PDB file of C-alpha atoms in Angstrom:
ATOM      1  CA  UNK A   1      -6.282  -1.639 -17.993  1.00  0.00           C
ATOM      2  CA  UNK A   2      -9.791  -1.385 -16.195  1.00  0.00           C
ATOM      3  CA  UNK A   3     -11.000  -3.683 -14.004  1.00  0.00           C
ATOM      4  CA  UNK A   4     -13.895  -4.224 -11.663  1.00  0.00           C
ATOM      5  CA  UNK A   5     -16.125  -7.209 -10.991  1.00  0.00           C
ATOM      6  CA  UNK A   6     -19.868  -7.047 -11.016  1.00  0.00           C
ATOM      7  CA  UNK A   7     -21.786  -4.487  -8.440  1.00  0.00           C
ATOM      8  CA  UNK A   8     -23.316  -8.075  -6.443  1.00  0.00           C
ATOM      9  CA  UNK A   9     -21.180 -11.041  -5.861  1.00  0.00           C
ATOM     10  CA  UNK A  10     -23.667 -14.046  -4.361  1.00  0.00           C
ATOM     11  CA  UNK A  11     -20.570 -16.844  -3.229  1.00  0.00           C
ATOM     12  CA  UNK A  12     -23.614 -19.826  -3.884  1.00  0.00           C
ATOM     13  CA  UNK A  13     -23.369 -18.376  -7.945  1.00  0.00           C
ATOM     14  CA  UNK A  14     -19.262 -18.421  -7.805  1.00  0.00           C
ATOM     15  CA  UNK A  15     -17.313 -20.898  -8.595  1.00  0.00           C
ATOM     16  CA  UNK A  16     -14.485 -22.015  -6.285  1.00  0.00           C
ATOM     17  CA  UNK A  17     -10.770 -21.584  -7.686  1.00  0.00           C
ATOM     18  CA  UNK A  18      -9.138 -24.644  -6.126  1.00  0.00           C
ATOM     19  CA  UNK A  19      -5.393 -23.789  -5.617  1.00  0.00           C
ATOM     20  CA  UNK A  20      -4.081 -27.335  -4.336  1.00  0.00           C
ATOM     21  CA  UNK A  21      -2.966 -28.248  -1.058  1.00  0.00           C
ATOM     22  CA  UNK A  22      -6.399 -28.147   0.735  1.00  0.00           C
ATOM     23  CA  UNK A  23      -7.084 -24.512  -0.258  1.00  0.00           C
ATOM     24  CA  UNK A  24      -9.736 -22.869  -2.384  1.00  0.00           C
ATOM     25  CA  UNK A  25     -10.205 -19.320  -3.037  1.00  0.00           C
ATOM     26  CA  UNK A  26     -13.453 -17.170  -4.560  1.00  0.00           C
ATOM     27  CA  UNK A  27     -13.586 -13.740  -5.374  1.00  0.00           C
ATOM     28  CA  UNK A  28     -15.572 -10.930  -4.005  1.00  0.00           C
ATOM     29  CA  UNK A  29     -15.122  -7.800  -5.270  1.00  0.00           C
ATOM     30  CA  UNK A  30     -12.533  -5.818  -6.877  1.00  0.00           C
ATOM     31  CA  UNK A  31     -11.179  -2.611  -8.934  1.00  0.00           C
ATOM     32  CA  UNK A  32      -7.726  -1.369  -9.846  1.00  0.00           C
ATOM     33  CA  UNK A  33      -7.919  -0.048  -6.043  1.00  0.00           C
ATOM     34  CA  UNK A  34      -8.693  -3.153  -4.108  1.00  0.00           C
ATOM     35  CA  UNK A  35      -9.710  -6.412  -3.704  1.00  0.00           C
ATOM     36  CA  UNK A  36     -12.159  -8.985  -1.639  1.00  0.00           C
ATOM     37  CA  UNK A  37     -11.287 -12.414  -1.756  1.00  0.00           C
ATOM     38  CA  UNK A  38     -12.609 -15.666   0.251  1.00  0.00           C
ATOM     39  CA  UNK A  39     -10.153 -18.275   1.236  1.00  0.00           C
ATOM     40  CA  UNK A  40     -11.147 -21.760   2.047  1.00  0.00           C
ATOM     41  CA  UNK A  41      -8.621 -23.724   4.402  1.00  0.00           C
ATOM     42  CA  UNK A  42      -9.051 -28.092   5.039  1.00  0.00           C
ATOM     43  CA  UNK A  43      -7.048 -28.410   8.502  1.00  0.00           C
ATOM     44  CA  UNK A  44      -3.373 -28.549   8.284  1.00  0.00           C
ATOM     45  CA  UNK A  45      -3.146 -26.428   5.103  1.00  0.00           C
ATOM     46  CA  UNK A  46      -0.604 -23.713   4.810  1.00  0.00           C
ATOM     47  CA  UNK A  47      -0.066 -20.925   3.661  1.00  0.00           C
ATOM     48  CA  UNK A  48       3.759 -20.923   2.836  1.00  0.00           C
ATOM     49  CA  UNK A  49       6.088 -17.802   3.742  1.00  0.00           C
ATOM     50  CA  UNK A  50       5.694 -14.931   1.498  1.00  0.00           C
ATOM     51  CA  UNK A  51       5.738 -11.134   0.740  1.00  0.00           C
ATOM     52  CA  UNK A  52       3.812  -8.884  -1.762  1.00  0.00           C
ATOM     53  CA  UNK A  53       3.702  -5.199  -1.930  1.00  0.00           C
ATOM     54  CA  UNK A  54       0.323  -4.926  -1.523  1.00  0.00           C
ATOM     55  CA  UNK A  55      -1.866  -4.444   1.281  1.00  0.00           C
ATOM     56  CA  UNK A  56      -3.579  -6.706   3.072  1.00  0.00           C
ATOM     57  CA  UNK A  57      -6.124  -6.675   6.207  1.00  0.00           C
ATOM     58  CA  UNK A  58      -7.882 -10.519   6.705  1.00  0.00           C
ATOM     59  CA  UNK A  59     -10.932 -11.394   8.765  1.00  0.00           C
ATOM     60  CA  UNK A  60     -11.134 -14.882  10.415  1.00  0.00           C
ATOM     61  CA  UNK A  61     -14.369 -16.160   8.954  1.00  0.00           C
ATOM     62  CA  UNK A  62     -14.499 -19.332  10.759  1.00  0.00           C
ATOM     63  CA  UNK A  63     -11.585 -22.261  11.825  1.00  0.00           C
ATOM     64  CA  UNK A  64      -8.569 -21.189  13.831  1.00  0.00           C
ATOM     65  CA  UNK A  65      -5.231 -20.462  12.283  1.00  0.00           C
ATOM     66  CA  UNK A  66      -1.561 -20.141  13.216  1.00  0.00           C
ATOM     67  CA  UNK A  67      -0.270 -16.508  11.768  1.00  0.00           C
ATOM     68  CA  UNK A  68       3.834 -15.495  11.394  1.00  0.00           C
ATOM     69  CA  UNK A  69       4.356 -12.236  10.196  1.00  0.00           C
ATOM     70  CA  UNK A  70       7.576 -10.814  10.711  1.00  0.00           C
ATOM     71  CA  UNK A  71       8.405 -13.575  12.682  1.00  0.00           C
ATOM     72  CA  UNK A  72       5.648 -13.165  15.670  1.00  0.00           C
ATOM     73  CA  UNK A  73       3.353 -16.071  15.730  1.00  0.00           C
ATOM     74  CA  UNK A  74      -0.132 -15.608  17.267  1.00  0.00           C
ATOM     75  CA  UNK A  75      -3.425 -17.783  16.878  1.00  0.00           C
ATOM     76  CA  UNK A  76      -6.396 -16.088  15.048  1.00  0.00           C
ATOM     77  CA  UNK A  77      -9.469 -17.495  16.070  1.00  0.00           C
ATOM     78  CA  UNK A  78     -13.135 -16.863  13.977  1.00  0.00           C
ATOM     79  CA  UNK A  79     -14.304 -12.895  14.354  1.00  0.00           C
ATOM     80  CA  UNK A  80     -10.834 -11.815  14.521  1.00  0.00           C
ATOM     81  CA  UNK A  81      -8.925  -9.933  11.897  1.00  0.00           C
ATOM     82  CA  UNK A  82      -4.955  -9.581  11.282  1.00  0.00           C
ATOM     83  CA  UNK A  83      -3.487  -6.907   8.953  1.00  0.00           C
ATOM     84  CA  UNK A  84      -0.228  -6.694   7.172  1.00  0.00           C
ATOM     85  CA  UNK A  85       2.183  -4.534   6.043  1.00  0.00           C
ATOM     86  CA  UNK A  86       3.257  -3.963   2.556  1.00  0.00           C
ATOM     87  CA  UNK A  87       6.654  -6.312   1.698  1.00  0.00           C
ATOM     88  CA  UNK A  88       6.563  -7.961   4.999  1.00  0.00           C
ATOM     89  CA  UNK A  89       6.932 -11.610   5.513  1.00  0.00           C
ATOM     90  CA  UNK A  90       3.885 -13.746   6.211  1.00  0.00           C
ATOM     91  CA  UNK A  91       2.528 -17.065   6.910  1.00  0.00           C
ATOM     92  CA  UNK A  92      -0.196 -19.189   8.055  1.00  0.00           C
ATOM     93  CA  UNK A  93      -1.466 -22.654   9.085  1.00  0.00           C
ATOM     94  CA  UNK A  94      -4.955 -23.962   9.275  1.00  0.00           C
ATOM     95  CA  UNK A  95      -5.283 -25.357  12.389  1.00  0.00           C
ATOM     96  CA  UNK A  96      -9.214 -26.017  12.304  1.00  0.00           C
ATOM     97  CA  UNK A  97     -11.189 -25.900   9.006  1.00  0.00           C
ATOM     98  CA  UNK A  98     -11.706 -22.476   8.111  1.00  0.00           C
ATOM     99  CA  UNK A  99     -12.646 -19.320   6.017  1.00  0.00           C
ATOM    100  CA  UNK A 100     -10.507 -16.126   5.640  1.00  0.00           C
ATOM    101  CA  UNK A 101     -11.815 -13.169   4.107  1.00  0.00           C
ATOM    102  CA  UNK A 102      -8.738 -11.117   2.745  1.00  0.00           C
ATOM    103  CA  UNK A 103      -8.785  -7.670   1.406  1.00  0.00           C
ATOM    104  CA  UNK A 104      -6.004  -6.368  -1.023  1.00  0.00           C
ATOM    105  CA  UNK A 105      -4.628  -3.282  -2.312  1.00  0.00           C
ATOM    106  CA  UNK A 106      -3.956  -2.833  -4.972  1.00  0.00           C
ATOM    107  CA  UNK A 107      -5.978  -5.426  -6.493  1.00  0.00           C
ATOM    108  CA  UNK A 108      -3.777  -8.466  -6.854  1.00  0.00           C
ATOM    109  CA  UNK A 109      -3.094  -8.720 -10.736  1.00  0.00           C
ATOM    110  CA  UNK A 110      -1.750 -11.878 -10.585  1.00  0.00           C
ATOM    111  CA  UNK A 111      -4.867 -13.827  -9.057  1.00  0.00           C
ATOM    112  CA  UNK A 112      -6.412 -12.392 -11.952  1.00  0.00           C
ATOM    113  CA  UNK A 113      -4.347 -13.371 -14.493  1.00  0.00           C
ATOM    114  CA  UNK A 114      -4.911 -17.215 -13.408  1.00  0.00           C
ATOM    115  CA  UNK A 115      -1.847 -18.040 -11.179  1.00  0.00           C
ATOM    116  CA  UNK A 116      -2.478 -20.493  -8.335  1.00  0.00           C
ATOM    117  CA  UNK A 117       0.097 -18.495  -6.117  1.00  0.00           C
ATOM    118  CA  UNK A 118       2.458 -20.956  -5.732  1.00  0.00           C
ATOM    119  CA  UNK A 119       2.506 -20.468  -1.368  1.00  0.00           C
ATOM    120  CA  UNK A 120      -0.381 -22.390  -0.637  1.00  0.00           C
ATOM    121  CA  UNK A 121      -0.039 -26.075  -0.181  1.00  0.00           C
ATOM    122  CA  UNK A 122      -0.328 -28.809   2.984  1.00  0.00           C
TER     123      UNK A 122
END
């Protein structure tokens, strides 16, 4: 099935997806091929362990957070960017108010089909 979202996203005309625990997501972009997706942290939300076989690179918007992937913690601050391996463990915890912009691919199917991703939560 064909996907895509509209040419121009403008984030004050989309409405916020809240996902519980302190964390709130809005889309970007996407296709079958790849996906743009913000994600709004309160402090001390997390982002519980997990894997996916997608893709994913992330952009530290703004707030500081507390990565694990494969079991290596570091702190991402705002301008950095993290990027992870297909399948490979991963975490996170907000450890100042923040934005992350993540990028997916494939396009993640099941945000789309209206699951809350059960990881998040504070």
């Amino acid at each position: 099935m064909k996907r895509r979202s509209e040419n121009f996203i403008h984030s004050n005309k989309e409405k916020w997806e809240d996902l519980g625990g302190g964390v709130q997501r809005q889309f970007l972009g996407y296709d079958n091929q790849i996906m743009m997706v913000k994600v709004k942290f309160e402090k001390g939300a997390v982002g519980s362990p997990h894997q996916h076989f997608h893709t994913q690179a992330t952009y530290c918007a703004k707030g500081k957070f507390e990565f694990t992937i494969d079991g290596e913690k570091q702190i991402v601050n705002a301008g950095d960017g993290v990027y992870f391996e297909p399948n490979v463990l991963h975490s996170a915890v907000c450890l100042e108010e923040g934005i992350l912009i993540d990028v997916f691919s494939p396009v993640r199917e099941d945000f789309l089909d209206g699951s809350k991703v059960s990881y998040f939560g504070k």
